[in-house]
Amino acid sequence: MSTTDLPCAWGGPTLRGRLRAVAEDFEVEELPSFEPSGDGEHHWLWIEKRGANTEWLARQLATFAGVAAVDVGFAGRKDRHALTRQAFTVRLPGRPEFDWSAFVAEGVRVLGTSRHARKLGRGSLAGNRFTLRIRDVEGDVEQAVAQFEQIKSLGMPNYFGEQRFGSGGGNLAAAEAMFAGRRVRRDEREMLLSAARSVLFNDVLAARVGSGHWNVGLEGEVWQLEGSASIFGPEPATPELVERAEQGDIHPTGVMWGKGALRTQAEVARLEQACAAARAGIAAGLERAGVGMARRSLRVMPKHMVSDREGPHWTLRFELPPGSYATSLLRELIMPMDGGP
């Protein structure tokens, strides 16, 4: 599944540049939703990794500590081709002391340790902080800066990035094979279901970006509060709700397909049903799998956005909530010279 052809909200990129020439060009730092308590049977580790896969590192930690892989927790998967800083927990009951300074893995540093009472769960984040360096930019820089400012003020489409779909869209193809009867491991099943739901969400969002209605309400809309998981509606797009949407206080949502009834009505429901019908095999597979219908904001508002130019290079700094993709911001601004972010 390629996201290359998905419509852009702000006119499309006017620049070309080199992305991820080195891992340090794509820095990601987790913003934890809590601080470790300082005691408990879970050892809390703050780790920097370069060019390493999150699941691979979790297995290395488990092997080093002599525990099962299930005893290692992390909040989210981070890009392999990046410099990332993120938290892990390792359950070591009855072992208050442990020499984490002896842990050695290529491209990995343990920056700090503490203790906590619970395993770190998926999604236990306030967000992620990004520093992205684009080298050797060419094109209309003034227009790109203007687009950057539009995103700062008005947000961007909350597309799932290509990482969600695996190399060459392999996760989506594997999901279709699973729905056709191929058996998969439990952990793989979760990943494939996520890819299937994500492609339907992207279809809905693409249709609304194409019509210019991704950040404003339509008849039958269901809304999400900014900075919250709270969903409300369907409610008519009254002048008050339209004003709140313009201010970024609320956002239209798109369906994460599954079992059950659509919450939207009227125009929005018809659009979402049409997108599901266009991928009927995937929609039916999700329903049989028993995942429930859910909603996701169509728009994301990056925080603390700043940019710096130094010669031919451009550096972007911003924060995103959990589950949103930096590559979805990049695709609005930059056409990569080397194939894609």
mmCIF file of C-alpha atoms in Angstrom:
data_model
loop_
_atom_site.group_PDB
_atom_site.id
_atom_site.type_symbol
_atom_site.label_atom_id
_atom_site.label_comp_id
_atom_site.label_asym_id
_atom_site.label_seq_id
_atom_site.Cartn_x
_atom_site.Cartn_y
_atom_site.Cartn_z
ATOM 1 C CA MET A 1 0.000 0.000 0.000
ATOM 2 C CA SER A 2 1.652 3.215 -1.176
ATOM 3 C CA THR A 3 0.611 6.535 0.291
ATOM 4 C CA THR A 4 2.321 8.447 -2.511
ATOM 5 C CA ASP A 5 -0.887 9.099 -4.446
ATOM 6 C CA LEU A 6 -3.007 10.211 -1.499
ATOM 7 C CA PRO A 7 -4.122 13.821 -1.997
ATOM 8 C CA CYS A 8 -2.357 16.591 -0.093
ATOM 9 C CA ALA A 9 -4.259 19.271 1.794
ATOM 10 C CA TRP A 10 -2.087 22.306 1.083
ATOM 11 C CA GLY A 11 -1.268 22.063 -2.611
ATOM 12 C CA GLY A 12 1.386 19.365 -2.507
ATOM 13 C CA PRO A 13 5.158 19.595 -2.107
ATOM 14 C CA THR A 14 7.096 22.322 -3.889
ATOM 15 C CA LEU A 15 10.497 21.144 -2.668
ATOM 16 C CA ARG A 16 12.755 18.190 -3.291
ATOM 17 C CA GLY A 17 15.314 17.056 -0.770
ATOM 18 C CA ARG A 18 17.316 14.167 0.631
ATOM 19 C CA LEU A 19 15.603 12.432 3.548
ATOM 20 C CA ARG A 20 17.347 10.198 6.087
ATOM 21 C CA ALA A 21 20.787 10.472 4.542
ATOM 22 C CA VAL A 22 21.935 9.323 8.010
ATOM 23 C CA ALA A 23 19.933 8.086 10.990
ATOM 24 C CA GLU A 24 20.468 11.390 12.813
ATOM 25 C CA ASP A 25 18.431 13.163 10.124
ATOM 26 C CA PHE A 26 15.281 11.596 11.633
ATOM 27 C CA GLU A 27 15.235 12.029 15.417
ATOM 28 C CA VAL A 28 12.291 10.850 17.503
ATOM 29 C CA GLU A 29 11.900 11.221 21.253
ATOM 30 C CA GLU A 30 8.982 9.829 23.198
ATOM 31 C CA LEU A 31 7.033 12.158 25.459
ATOM 32 C CA PRO A 32 5.973 9.869 28.315
ATOM 33 C CA SER A 33 2.496 10.184 29.762
ATOM 34 C CA PHE A 34 3.894 9.526 33.254
ATOM 35 C CA GLU A 35 7.153 9.424 35.178
ATOM 36 C CA PRO A 36 8.408 6.132 36.646
ATOM 37 C CA SER A 37 7.389 5.760 40.288
ATOM 38 C CA GLY A 38 10.886 4.801 41.466
ATOM 39 C CA ASP A 39 9.905 1.425 42.912
ATOM 40 C CA GLY A 40 8.258 -1.789 41.784
ATOM 41 C CA GLU A 41 9.246 -5.021 40.065
ATOM 42 C CA HIS A 42 9.562 -3.475 36.595
ATOM 43 C CA HIS A 43 12.916 -1.921 35.676
ATOM 44 C CA TRP A 44 12.268 1.233 33.639
ATOM 45 C CA LEU A 45 14.913 2.001 30.976
ATOM 46 C CA TRP A 46 15.371 5.163 28.920
ATOM 47 C CA ILE A 47 17.181 4.021 25.782
ATOM 48 C CA GLU A 48 18.664 5.656 22.704
ATOM 49 C CA LYS A 49 18.883 3.490 19.612
ATOM 50 C CA ARG A 50 20.295 4.144 16.173
ATOM 51 C CA GLY A 51 19.316 1.998 13.203
ATOM 52 C CA ALA A 52 17.608 -0.600 15.413
ATOM 53 C CA ASN A 53 14.123 -2.107 15.343
ATOM 54 C CA THR A 54 12.019 -1.728 18.508
ATOM 55 C CA GLU A 55 10.914 -5.389 18.651
ATOM 56 C CA TRP A 56 14.483 -6.556 18.055
ATOM 57 C CA LEU A 57 15.704 -4.408 20.939
ATOM 58 C CA ALA A 58 12.934 -5.724 23.208
ATOM 59 C CA ARG A 59 14.106 -9.275 22.479
ATOM 60 C CA GLN A 60 17.715 -8.306 23.223
ATOM 61 C CA LEU A 61 16.662 -6.856 26.582
ATOM 62 C CA ALA A 62 14.692 -10.001 27.413
ATOM 63 C CA THR A 63 17.627 -12.258 26.559
ATOM 64 C CA PHE A 64 20.055 -10.158 28.586
ATOM 65 C CA ALA A 65 17.766 -10.130 31.624
ATOM 66 C CA GLY A 66 16.898 -13.831 31.293
ATOM 67 C CA VAL A 67 13.146 -13.232 31.049
ATOM 68 C CA ALA A 68 10.417 -14.007 28.528
ATOM 69 C CA ALA A 69 9.712 -11.527 25.739
ATOM 70 C CA VAL A 70 6.277 -10.862 27.282
ATOM 71 C CA ASP A 71 8.016 -9.366 30.340
ATOM 72 C CA VAL A 72 9.396 -6.477 28.260
ATOM 73 C CA GLY A 73 7.117 -3.501 27.646
ATOM 74 C CA PHE A 74 7.316 -0.482 25.385
ATOM 75 C CA ALA A 75 4.837 2.224 24.459
ATOM 76 C CA GLY A 76 5.279 2.315 20.699
ATOM 77 C CA ARG A 77 7.265 1.068 17.748
ATOM 78 C CA LYS A 78 9.837 3.536 16.490
ATOM 79 C CA ASP A 79 11.402 3.839 13.050
ATOM 80 C CA ARG A 80 14.415 1.663 12.461
ATOM 81 C CA HIS A 81 16.097 4.158 10.140
ATOM 82 C CA ALA A 82 16.255 6.870 12.767
ATOM 83 C CA LEU A 83 17.845 8.021 15.991
ATOM 84 C CA THR A 84 15.218 7.427 18.654
ATOM 85 C CA ARG A 85 14.874 7.739 22.411
ATOM 86 C CA GLN A 86 12.177 5.706 24.100
ATOM 87 C CA ALA A 87 11.267 3.895 27.313
ATOM 88 C CA PHE A 88 11.174 0.153 27.980
ATOM 89 C CA THR A 89 10.208 -1.788 31.095
ATOM 90 C CA VAL A 90 11.599 -5.211 32.067
ATOM 91 C CA ARG A 91 9.832 -7.255 34.753
ATOM 92 C CA LEU A 92 12.347 -8.663 37.230
ATOM 93 C CA PRO A 93 10.414 -9.711 40.360
ATOM 94 C CA GLY A 94 12.581 -10.253 43.416
ATOM 95 C CA ARG A 95 15.666 -8.788 41.732
ATOM 96 C CA PRO A 96 16.019 -5.234 43.024
ATOM 97 C CA GLU A 97 19.562 -4.795 41.706
ATOM 98 C CA PHE A 98 20.558 -5.293 38.093
ATOM 99 C CA ASP A 99 23.585 -4.016 36.202
ATOM 100 C CA TRP A 100 22.106 -2.475 33.066
ATOM 101 C CA SER A 101 25.449 -0.807 32.303
ATOM 102 C CA ALA A 102 26.624 -4.234 31.119
ATOM 103 C CA PHE A 103 23.954 -4.397 28.409
ATOM 104 C CA VAL A 104 25.557 -4.130 24.964
ATOM 105 C CA ALA A 105 23.794 -4.004 21.601
ATOM 106 C CA GLU A 106 24.874 -2.367 18.368
ATOM 107 C CA GLY A 107 23.612 1.202 18.058
ATOM 108 C CA VAL A 108 22.029 1.154 21.537
ATOM 109 C CA ARG A 109 22.755 3.148 24.718
ATOM 110 C CA VAL A 110 20.982 2.924 28.072
ATOM 111 C CA LEU A 111 20.666 6.594 29.077
ATOM 112 C CA GLY A 112 18.890 6.147 32.401
ATOM 113 C CA THR A 113 17.189 3.632 34.669
ATOM 114 C CA SER A 114 14.494 3.660 37.330
ATOM 115 C CA ARG A 115 11.766 1.380 38.668
ATOM 116 C CA HIS A 116 8.036 1.192 38.147
ATOM 117 C CA ALA A 117 5.096 -0.821 39.443
ATOM 118 C CA ARG A 118 3.574 -1.742 36.071
ATOM 119 C CA LYS A 119 4.609 -2.888 32.633
ATOM 120 C CA LEU A 120 4.768 -0.113 30.064
ATOM 121 C CA GLY A 121 1.745 -0.590 27.803
ATOM 122 C CA ARG A 122 1.313 0.203 24.133
ATOM 123 C CA GLY A 123 0.137 3.762 23.602
ATOM 124 C CA SER A 124 1.239 4.963 27.054
ATOM 125 C CA LEU A 125 2.514 8.202 25.568
ATOM 126 C CA ALA A 126 1.715 11.883 25.601
ATOM 127 C CA GLY A 127 3.206 12.090 22.109
ATOM 128 C CA ASN A 128 6.480 12.135 20.190
ATOM 129 C CA ARG A 129 8.943 14.945 19.523
ATOM 130 C CA PHE A 130 10.582 15.027 16.084
ATOM 131 C CA THR A 131 13.638 16.724 14.634
ATOM 132 C CA LEU A 132 13.844 16.129 10.880
ATOM 133 C CA ARG A 133 16.699 17.341 8.702
ATOM 134 C CA ILE A 134 16.154 17.586 4.949
ATOM 135 C CA ARG A 135 19.372 17.975 3.014
ATOM 136 C CA ASP A 136 20.064 19.661 -0.314
ATOM 137 C CA VAL A 137 16.600 21.140 -0.745
ATOM 138 C CA GLU A 138 15.624 22.411 -4.188
ATOM 139 C CA GLY A 139 12.511 24.275 -5.280
ATOM 140 C CA ASP A 140 10.157 26.943 -3.979
ATOM 141 C CA VAL A 141 11.298 27.385 -0.387
ATOM 142 C CA GLU A 142 9.002 30.357 0.264
ATOM 143 C CA GLN A 143 5.958 28.308 -0.730
ATOM 144 C CA ALA A 144 7.088 25.393 1.440
ATOM 145 C CA VAL A 145 7.505 27.712 4.424
ATOM 146 C CA ALA A 146 3.996 29.077 3.779
ATOM 147 C CA GLN A 147 2.623 25.518 3.730
ATOM 148 C CA PHE A 148 4.473 24.792 6.972
ATOM 149 C CA GLU A 149 2.751 27.806 8.541
ATOM 150 C CA GLN A 150 -0.641 26.619 7.255
ATOM 151 C CA ILE A 151 -0.091 23.263 8.941
ATOM 152 C CA LYS A 152 0.909 25.057 12.146
ATOM 153 C CA SER A 153 -2.333 27.050 12.119
ATOM 154 C CA LEU A 154 -4.819 24.650 10.531
ATOM 155 C CA GLY A 155 -3.404 21.153 10.903
ATOM 156 C CA MET A 156 -2.798 18.344 8.425
ATOM 157 C CA PRO A 157 -4.545 15.153 7.293
ATOM 158 C CA ASN A 158 -4.011 12.399 9.854
ATOM 159 C CA TYR A 159 -3.023 9.723 7.312
ATOM 160 C CA PHE A 160 -1.460 6.484 8.432
ATOM 161 C CA GLY A 161 2.082 6.393 7.054
ATOM 162 C CA GLU A 162 3.566 3.735 4.803
ATOM 163 C CA GLN A 163 5.263 2.144 7.827
ATOM 164 C CA ARG A 164 1.821 0.879 8.837
ATOM 165 C CA PHE A 165 1.580 -1.225 5.690
ATOM 166 C CA GLY A 166 5.048 -2.797 5.645
ATOM 167 C CA SER A 167 7.607 -2.937 2.891
ATOM 168 C CA GLY A 168 5.887 -2.688 -0.483
ATOM 169 C CA GLY A 169 2.484 -2.873 1.212
ATOM 170 C CA GLY A 170 3.210 -6.414 2.349
ATOM 171 C CA ASN A 171 1.132 -6.157 5.519
ATOM 172 C CA LEU A 172 -2.006 -5.409 3.523
ATOM 173 C CA ALA A 173 -1.438 -8.348 1.183
ATOM 174 C CA ALA A 174 -0.794 -10.576 4.187
ATOM 175 C CA ALA A 175 -4.003 -9.326 5.819
ATOM 176 C CA GLU A 176 -5.992 -10.272 2.726
ATOM 177 C CA ALA A 177 -4.374 -13.726 2.793
ATOM 178 C CA MET A 178 -5.258 -14.058 6.487
ATOM 179 C CA PHE A 179 -8.874 -13.148 5.758
ATOM 180 C CA ALA A 180 -8.845 -15.844 3.053
ATOM 181 C CA GLY A 181 -7.842 -18.477 5.602
ATOM 182 C CA ARG A 182 -4.058 -18.297 6.059
ATOM 183 C CA ARG A 183 -3.064 -18.914 9.679
ATOM 184 C CA VAL A 184 -0.797 -16.365 11.362
ATOM 185 C CA ARG A 185 0.773 -15.851 14.789
ATOM 186 C CA ARG A 186 -1.176 -13.860 17.365
ATOM 187 C CA ASP A 187 1.258 -10.914 17.304
ATOM 188 C CA GLU A 188 1.230 -10.909 13.494
ATOM 189 C CA ARG A 189 -2.574 -11.004 13.467
ATOM 190 C CA GLU A 190 -2.735 -7.752 15.454
ATOM 191 C CA MET A 191 -0.375 -6.037 13.026
ATOM 192 C CA LEU A 192 -2.315 -7.231 9.965
ATOM 193 C CA LEU A 193 -5.676 -6.184 11.387
ATOM 194 C CA SER A 194 -4.216 -2.729 12.039
ATOM 195 C CA ALA A 195 -2.985 -2.478 8.445
ATOM 196 C CA ALA A 196 -6.413 -3.467 7.102
ATOM 197 C CA ARG A 197 -8.252 -0.909 9.236
ATOM 198 C CA SER A 198 -5.702 1.751 8.350
ATOM 199 C CA VAL A 199 -6.100 1.409 4.594
ATOM 200 C CA LEU A 200 -9.864 1.910 4.872
ATOM 201 C CA PHE A 201 -9.323 4.951 7.090
ATOM 202 C CA ASN A 202 -6.865 6.402 4.567
ATOM 203 C CA ASP A 203 -9.418 5.846 1.789
ATOM 204 C CA VAL A 204 -12.043 7.809 3.710
ATOM 205 C CA LEU A 205 -9.615 10.606 4.544
ATOM 206 C CA ALA A 206 -8.348 10.785 0.962
ATOM 207 C CA ALA A 207 -11.905 11.188 -0.302
ATOM 208 C CA ARG A 208 -12.523 14.020 2.135
ATOM 209 C CA VAL A 209 -9.216 15.750 1.378
ATOM 210 C CA GLY A 210 -10.072 15.510 -2.297
ATOM 211 C CA SER A 211 -13.442 17.192 -1.715
ATOM 212 C CA GLY A 212 -12.013 19.762 0.712
ATOM 213 C CA HIS A 213 -14.014 18.489 3.705
ATOM 214 C CA TRP A 214 -11.320 16.806 5.812
ATOM 215 C CA ASN A 215 -11.202 19.613 8.406
ATOM 216 C CA VAL A 216 -14.816 20.808 8.346
ATOM 217 C CA GLY A 217 -18.058 19.103 9.280
ATOM 218 C CA LEU A 218 -20.498 17.360 6.955
ATOM 219 C CA GLU A 219 -24.033 16.173 7.569
ATOM 220 C CA GLY A 220 -23.974 13.211 9.963
ATOM 221 C CA GLU A 221 -20.528 14.063 11.411
ATOM 222 C CA VAL A 222 -18.960 12.487 14.500
ATOM 223 C CA TRP A 223 -16.394 14.723 16.215
ATOM 224 C CA GLN A 224 -13.336 14.327 18.403
ATOM 225 C CA LEU A 225 -12.075 16.820 20.967
ATOM 226 C CA GLU A 226 -8.549 18.134 20.396
ATOM 227 C CA GLY A 227 -6.045 16.529 22.741
ATOM 228 C CA SER A 228 -8.550 13.943 23.934
ATOM 229 C CA ALA A 229 -9.965 10.557 23.007
ATOM 230 C CA SER A 230 -13.466 11.928 23.636
ATOM 231 C CA ILE A 231 -15.851 11.399 20.706
ATOM 232 C CA PHE A 232 -19.298 12.943 20.354
ATOM 233 C CA GLY A 233 -22.045 12.985 17.773
ATOM 234 C CA PRO A 234 -23.413 12.566 15.234
ATOM 235 C CA GLU A 235 -24.400 16.191 15.403
ATOM 236 C CA PRO A 236 -25.270 18.701 12.692
ATOM 237 C CA ALA A 237 -22.488 21.084 11.678
ATOM 238 C CA THR A 238 -24.008 24.045 13.482
ATOM 239 C CA PRO A 239 -22.312 27.472 13.277
ATOM 240 C CA GLU A 240 -20.928 26.866 16.767
ATOM 241 C CA LEU A 241 -19.383 23.508 15.800
ATOM 242 C CA VAL A 242 -18.040 24.952 12.545
ATOM 243 C CA GLU A 243 -16.349 27.733 14.501
ATOM 244 C CA ARG A 244 -14.871 25.237 16.971
ATOM 245 C CA ALA A 245 -13.521 23.188 14.049
ATOM 246 C CA GLU A 246 -11.982 26.282 12.479
ATOM 247 C CA GLN A 247 -10.253 27.027 15.785
ATOM 248 C CA GLY A 248 -8.889 23.463 16.033
ATOM 249 C CA ASP A 249 -10.880 22.680 19.172
ATOM 250 C CA ILE A 250 -12.677 19.725 17.543
ATOM 251 C CA HIS A 251 -12.032 17.571 14.492
ATOM 252 C CA PRO A 252 -14.121 15.446 12.129
ATOM 253 C CA THR A 253 -13.438 11.727 12.477
ATOM 254 C CA GLY A 254 -13.119 8.807 10.105
ATOM 255 C CA VAL A 255 -14.085 5.192 10.621
ATOM 256 C CA MET A 256 -11.722 2.467 11.796
ATOM 257 C CA TRP A 257 -13.746 -0.364 10.293
ATOM 258 C CA GLY A 258 -14.936 -3.355 12.278
ATOM 259 C CA LYS A 259 -17.927 -5.212 13.626
ATOM 260 C CA GLY A 260 -21.038 -3.228 14.511
ATOM 261 C CA ALA A 261 -22.975 -0.245 13.230
ATOM 262 C CA LEU A 262 -21.487 2.929 11.828
ATOM 263 C CA ARG A 263 -21.876 5.806 14.234
ATOM 264 C CA THR A 264 -22.048 8.407 11.473
ATOM 265 C CA GLN A 265 -25.190 9.241 9.536
ATOM 266 C CA ALA A 266 -26.323 10.829 6.269
ATOM 267 C CA GLU A 267 -23.553 12.115 3.967
ATOM 268 C CA VAL A 268 -20.649 10.925 6.111
ATOM 269 C CA ALA A 269 -22.096 7.439 6.534
ATOM 270 C CA ARG A 270 -22.689 7.114 2.789
ATOM 271 C CA LEU A 271 -19.068 8.040 2.050
ATOM 272 C CA GLU A 272 -17.681 5.583 4.609
ATOM 273 C CA GLN A 273 -19.954 2.785 3.386
ATOM 274 C CA ALA A 274 -18.811 3.434 -0.197
ATOM 275 C CA CYS A 275 -15.147 3.187 0.824
ATOM 276 C CA ALA A 276 -15.843 -0.083 2.643
ATOM 277 C CA ALA A 277 -17.724 -1.458 -0.381
ATOM 278 C CA ALA A 278 -14.721 -0.658 -2.597
ATOM 279 C CA ARG A 279 -12.627 -2.945 -0.342
ATOM 280 C CA ALA A 280 -15.387 -5.391 0.494
ATOM 281 C CA GLY A 281 -13.043 -8.303 1.233
ATOM 282 C CA ILE A 282 -11.087 -6.286 3.778
ATOM 283 C CA ALA A 283 -14.213 -4.852 5.406
ATOM 284 C CA ALA A 284 -15.806 -8.309 5.697
ATOM 285 C CA GLY A 285 -12.575 -9.790 7.045
ATOM 286 C CA LEU A 286 -12.418 -7.164 9.776
ATOM 287 C CA GLU A 287 -16.015 -7.827 10.734
ATOM 288 C CA ARG A 288 -15.382 -11.595 10.954
ATOM 289 C CA ALA A 289 -12.277 -10.937 13.057
ATOM 290 C CA GLY A 290 -14.503 -9.280 15.652
ATOM 291 C CA VAL A 291 -12.727 -5.947 15.991
ATOM 292 C CA GLY A 292 -15.219 -3.242 16.873
ATOM 293 C CA MET A 293 -16.010 -0.105 14.936
ATOM 294 C CA ALA A 294 -13.965 2.858 16.161
ATOM 295 C CA ARG A 295 -13.193 6.439 15.167
ATOM 296 C CA ARG A 296 -9.977 8.382 14.518
ATOM 297 C CA SER A 297 -9.517 12.096 13.987
ATOM 298 C CA LEU A 298 -9.192 13.085 10.332
ATOM 299 C CA ARG A 299 -7.011 16.025 11.323
ATOM 300 C CA VAL A 300 -3.942 16.322 13.531
ATOM 301 C CA MET A 301 -2.571 19.571 14.936
ATOM 302 C CA PRO A 302 1.230 19.392 15.329
ATOM 303 C CA LYS A 303 2.572 21.312 18.317
ATOM 304 C CA HIS A 304 5.644 23.501 18.858
ATOM 305 C CA MET A 305 6.401 23.729 15.141
ATOM 306 C CA VAL A 306 9.598 25.554 14.183
ATOM 307 C CA SER A 307 11.836 25.401 11.124
ATOM 308 C CA ASP A 308 15.401 26.516 10.438
ATOM 309 C CA ARG A 309 17.333 26.988 7.211
ATOM 310 C CA GLU A 310 21.088 26.526 7.047
ATOM 311 C CA GLY A 311 22.387 26.787 3.492
ATOM 312 C CA PRO A 312 20.737 24.068 1.388
ATOM 313 C CA HIS A 313 19.414 22.209 4.441
ATOM 314 C CA TRP A 314 16.067 22.589 6.220
ATOM 315 C CA THR A 315 15.349 21.382 9.772
ATOM 316 C CA LEU A 316 11.811 20.878 11.062
ATOM 317 C CA ARG A 317 10.915 20.450 14.732
ATOM 318 C CA PHE A 318 7.448 19.542 15.992
ATOM 319 C CA GLU A 319 5.453 17.274 18.289
ATOM 320 C CA LEU A 320 2.669 14.871 17.355
ATOM 321 C CA PRO A 321 0.153 12.929 19.448
ATOM 322 C CA PRO A 322 0.464 9.133 19.693
ATOM 323 C CA GLY A 323 -0.475 7.292 16.521
ATOM 324 C CA SER A 324 0.211 10.179 14.129
ATOM 325 C CA TYR A 325 3.013 10.045 11.562
ATOM 326 C CA ALA A 326 5.800 12.527 10.892
ATOM 327 C CA THR A 327 5.967 11.191 7.345
ATOM 328 C CA SER A 328 2.405 12.452 6.830
ATOM 329 C CA LEU A 329 3.664 15.970 7.554
ATOM 330 C CA LEU A 330 6.722 15.549 5.334
ATOM 331 C CA ARG A 331 4.633 14.437 2.350
ATOM 332 C CA GLU A 332 2.809 17.784 2.414
ATOM 333 C CA LEU A 333 6.109 19.667 1.993
ATOM 334 C CA ILE A 334 8.883 17.560 0.464
ATOM 335 C CA MET A 335 9.267 15.321 -2.558
ATOM 336 C CA PRO A 336 12.145 12.993 -1.655
ATOM 337 C CA MET A 337 15.084 12.676 -4.031
ATOM 338 C CA ASP A 338 15.697 9.110 -2.909
ATOM 339 C CA GLY A 339 12.366 7.356 -3.157
ATOM 340 C CA GLY A 340 10.383 8.332 -0.061
ATOM 341 C CA PRO A 341 10.404 9.024 3.685
#
